[in-house]
């Protein structure tokens, strides 16, 4: 098991095989996937707001050559249901598509060039890295 970015660049870790662990943040992926849920007037806690992003979420999946199973497609269209916990499968789906977006090369990994971040703090996969200095 290797942990990105502590153990190296993502491409190198993937090439070596085995399990690679990376931190993701679904909120970071909202904009990468063109979801409106990141807008201040929208909330992932509201089913109607999650459902309003269903076309964009399905378009993002299609653009990544991801074909959601029928049950997932229905859950996306429904905004992951009315219960309070509906935001969790929504974020899990967004986070997975965000990772695939990076792995397909449509979004940079965001690997920071700053030694303290690479050695101590870590980073969020796909988040733009700060400029050195």
PDB file of C-alpha atoms in Angstrom, residues 3-116:
ATOM      1  CA  UNK A   3      -0.106   6.774   0.035  1.00  0.00           C
ATOM      2  CA  UNK A   4      -0.190   9.650  -2.449  1.00  0.00           C
ATOM      3  CA  UNK A   5       1.524  12.153  -2.415  1.00  0.00           C
ATOM      4  CA  UNK A   6       3.700  11.016   0.516  1.00  0.00           C
ATOM      5  CA  UNK A   7       5.143   8.040  -1.351  1.00  0.00           C
ATOM      6  CA  UNK A   8       5.599   9.744  -4.725  1.00  0.00           C
ATOM      7  CA  UNK A   9       3.924  10.996  -7.871  1.00  0.00           C
ATOM      8  CA  UNK A  10       0.621   9.318  -8.709  1.00  0.00           C
ATOM      9  CA  UNK A  11       1.817   8.041 -12.100  1.00  0.00           C
ATOM     10  CA  UNK A  12       4.843   6.385 -10.487  1.00  0.00           C
ATOM     11  CA  UNK A  13       2.769   4.815  -7.721  1.00  0.00           C
ATOM     12  CA  UNK A  14       0.211   3.440 -10.180  1.00  0.00           C
ATOM     13  CA  UNK A  15       2.936   2.089 -12.456  1.00  0.00           C
ATOM     14  CA  UNK A  16       4.464   0.170  -9.537  1.00  0.00           C
ATOM     15  CA  UNK A  17       1.178  -1.693  -8.987  1.00  0.00           C
ATOM     16  CA  UNK A  18      -0.531  -2.521  -5.742  1.00  0.00           C
ATOM     17  CA  UNK A  19      -2.902  -0.320  -3.780  1.00  0.00           C
ATOM     18  CA  UNK A  20      -2.625   3.463  -3.899  1.00  0.00           C
ATOM     19  CA  UNK A  21      -4.521   5.522  -1.325  1.00  0.00           C
ATOM     20  CA  UNK A  22      -5.320   9.172  -2.033  1.00  0.00           C
ATOM     21  CA  UNK A  23      -7.436  11.740  -0.229  1.00  0.00           C
ATOM     22  CA  UNK A  24     -10.416  13.057  -2.162  1.00  0.00           C
ATOM     23  CA  UNK A  25     -12.895  15.805  -1.418  1.00  0.00           C
ATOM     24  CA  UNK A  26     -16.188  15.668  -3.315  1.00  0.00           C
ATOM     25  CA  UNK A  27     -16.725  19.419  -2.831  1.00  0.00           C
ATOM     26  CA  UNK A  28     -13.535  19.964  -4.831  1.00  0.00           C
ATOM     27  CA  UNK A  29     -14.991  17.877  -7.674  1.00  0.00           C
ATOM     28  CA  UNK A  30     -18.278  19.785  -8.035  1.00  0.00           C
ATOM     29  CA  UNK A  31     -16.697  22.384 -10.294  1.00  0.00           C
ATOM     30  CA  UNK A  32     -14.525  19.853 -12.132  1.00  0.00           C
ATOM     31  CA  UNK A  33     -17.693  17.982 -13.136  1.00  0.00           C
ATOM     32  CA  UNK A  34     -19.732  21.139 -13.911  1.00  0.00           C
ATOM     33  CA  UNK A  35     -22.210  20.570 -11.074  1.00  0.00           C
ATOM     34  CA  UNK A  36     -24.307  23.488  -9.834  1.00  0.00           C
ATOM     35  CA  UNK A  37     -24.434  22.014  -6.321  1.00  0.00           C
ATOM     36  CA  UNK A  38     -21.281  23.970  -5.478  1.00  0.00           C
ATOM     37  CA  UNK A  39     -23.244  27.214  -5.849  1.00  0.00           C
ATOM     38  CA  UNK A  40     -24.064  28.863  -2.502  1.00  0.00           C
ATOM     39  CA  UNK A  41     -27.792  28.765  -3.231  1.00  0.00           C
ATOM     40  CA  UNK A  42     -27.733  24.984  -3.637  1.00  0.00           C
ATOM     41  CA  UNK A  43     -27.213  22.366  -0.969  1.00  0.00           C
ATOM     42  CA  UNK A  44     -26.197  18.744  -1.229  1.00  0.00           C
ATOM     43  CA  UNK A  45     -28.488  18.210   1.766  1.00  0.00           C
ATOM     44  CA  UNK A  46     -31.598  18.894  -0.362  1.00  0.00           C
ATOM     45  CA  UNK A  47     -32.856  16.127  -2.610  1.00  0.00           C
ATOM     46  CA  UNK A  48     -34.238  18.620  -5.142  1.00  0.00           C
ATOM     47  CA  UNK A  49     -30.822  20.268  -5.505  1.00  0.00           C
ATOM     48  CA  UNK A  50     -29.081  16.901  -5.926  1.00  0.00           C
ATOM     49  CA  UNK A  51     -31.704  15.843  -8.485  1.00  0.00           C
ATOM     50  CA  UNK A  52     -31.275  19.123 -10.383  1.00  0.00           C
ATOM     51  CA  UNK A  53     -27.651  18.115 -10.995  1.00  0.00           C
ATOM     52  CA  UNK A  54     -28.606  14.652 -12.301  1.00  0.00           C
ATOM     53  CA  UNK A  55     -28.245  15.609 -16.000  1.00  0.00           C
ATOM     54  CA  UNK A  56     -24.802  17.122 -15.355  1.00  0.00           C
ATOM     55  CA  UNK A  57     -23.694  14.161 -13.251  1.00  0.00           C
ATOM     56  CA  UNK A  58     -24.834  11.677 -15.898  1.00  0.00           C
ATOM     57  CA  UNK A  59     -23.177  13.773 -18.629  1.00  0.00           C
ATOM     58  CA  UNK A  60     -19.933  13.795 -16.647  1.00  0.00           C
ATOM     59  CA  UNK A  61     -20.112  10.012 -16.289  1.00  0.00           C
ATOM     60  CA  UNK A  62     -20.762   9.593 -20.022  1.00  0.00           C
ATOM     61  CA  UNK A  63     -17.876  11.930 -20.845  1.00  0.00           C
ATOM     62  CA  UNK A  64     -15.615   9.704 -18.765  1.00  0.00           C
ATOM     63  CA  UNK A  65     -16.931   6.539 -20.467  1.00  0.00           C
ATOM     64  CA  UNK A  66     -18.542   5.459 -17.193  1.00  0.00           C
ATOM     65  CA  UNK A  67     -21.853   3.661 -17.553  1.00  0.00           C
ATOM     66  CA  UNK A  68     -23.722   3.685 -14.210  1.00  0.00           C
ATOM     67  CA  UNK A  69     -25.724   0.569 -13.412  1.00  0.00           C
ATOM     68  CA  UNK A  70     -29.504   1.034 -13.690  1.00  0.00           C
ATOM     69  CA  UNK A  71     -29.931   1.310  -9.902  1.00  0.00           C
ATOM     70  CA  UNK A  72     -27.294   4.043  -9.678  1.00  0.00           C
ATOM     71  CA  UNK A  73     -28.750   5.848 -12.692  1.00  0.00           C
ATOM     72  CA  UNK A  74     -32.166   5.842 -10.968  1.00  0.00           C
ATOM     73  CA  UNK A  75     -30.652   7.062  -7.683  1.00  0.00           C
ATOM     74  CA  UNK A  76     -28.883   9.912  -9.485  1.00  0.00           C
ATOM     75  CA  UNK A  77     -32.104  10.928 -11.263  1.00  0.00           C
ATOM     76  CA  UNK A  78     -33.981  10.831  -7.939  1.00  0.00           C
ATOM     77  CA  UNK A  79     -31.381  12.950  -6.158  1.00  0.00           C
ATOM     78  CA  UNK A  80     -30.440   9.943  -4.009  1.00  0.00           C
ATOM     79  CA  UNK A  81     -33.745   9.958  -2.168  1.00  0.00           C
ATOM     80  CA  UNK A  82     -35.417  12.160   0.418  1.00  0.00           C
ATOM     81  CA  UNK A  83     -33.668  10.920   3.539  1.00  0.00           C
ATOM     82  CA  UNK A  84     -31.064  13.078   5.256  1.00  0.00           C
ATOM     83  CA  UNK A  85     -28.289  10.622   4.382  1.00  0.00           C
ATOM     84  CA  UNK A  86     -28.880  11.064   0.629  1.00  0.00           C
ATOM     85  CA  UNK A  87     -25.936  13.417   0.516  1.00  0.00           C
ATOM     86  CA  UNK A  88     -23.539  10.557   1.343  1.00  0.00           C
ATOM     87  CA  UNK A  89     -24.127   8.407  -1.768  1.00  0.00           C
ATOM     88  CA  UNK A  90     -24.271  11.642  -3.808  1.00  0.00           C
ATOM     89  CA  UNK A  91     -20.818  12.636  -2.556  1.00  0.00           C
ATOM     90  CA  UNK A  92     -19.484   9.093  -2.984  1.00  0.00           C
ATOM     91  CA  UNK A  93     -20.586   9.139  -6.623  1.00  0.00           C
ATOM     92  CA  UNK A  94     -19.141  12.607  -7.211  1.00  0.00           C
ATOM     93  CA  UNK A  95     -15.872  11.625  -5.496  1.00  0.00           C
ATOM     94  CA  UNK A  96     -15.531   8.488  -7.612  1.00  0.00           C
ATOM     95  CA  UNK A  97     -16.157  10.392 -10.840  1.00  0.00           C
ATOM     96  CA  UNK A  98     -13.642  12.998  -9.660  1.00  0.00           C
ATOM     97  CA  UNK A  99     -10.995  10.303  -9.214  1.00  0.00           C
ATOM     98  CA  UNK A 100     -11.774   8.832 -12.628  1.00  0.00           C
ATOM     99  CA  UNK A 101     -11.532  12.339 -14.095  1.00  0.00           C
ATOM    100  CA  UNK A 102      -7.953  12.565 -12.794  1.00  0.00           C
ATOM    101  CA  UNK A 103      -7.040   9.014 -13.846  1.00  0.00           C
ATOM    102  CA  UNK A 104      -8.336   9.664 -17.382  1.00  0.00           C
ATOM    103  CA  UNK A 105      -6.028  12.696 -17.583  1.00  0.00           C
ATOM    104  CA  UNK A 106      -8.855  15.237 -17.836  1.00  0.00           C
ATOM    105  CA  UNK A 107      -7.800  16.905 -14.608  1.00  0.00           C
ATOM    106  CA  UNK A 108      -4.243  17.254 -13.249  1.00  0.00           C
ATOM    107  CA  UNK A 109      -3.440  15.295 -10.106  1.00  0.00           C
ATOM    108  CA  UNK A 110      -2.472  18.535  -8.383  1.00  0.00           C
ATOM    109  CA  UNK A 111       0.679  17.088  -6.894  1.00  0.00           C
ATOM    110  CA  UNK A 112       2.284  19.846  -4.855  1.00  0.00           C
ATOM    111  CA  UNK A 113       5.927  20.729  -5.343  1.00  0.00           C
ATOM    112  CA  UNK A 114       6.291  21.942  -1.779  1.00  0.00           C
ATOM    113  CA  UNK A 115       8.309  19.589   0.459  1.00  0.00           C
ATOM    114  CA  UNK A 116       6.232  20.273   3.607  1.00  0.00           C
TER     115      UNK A 116
END
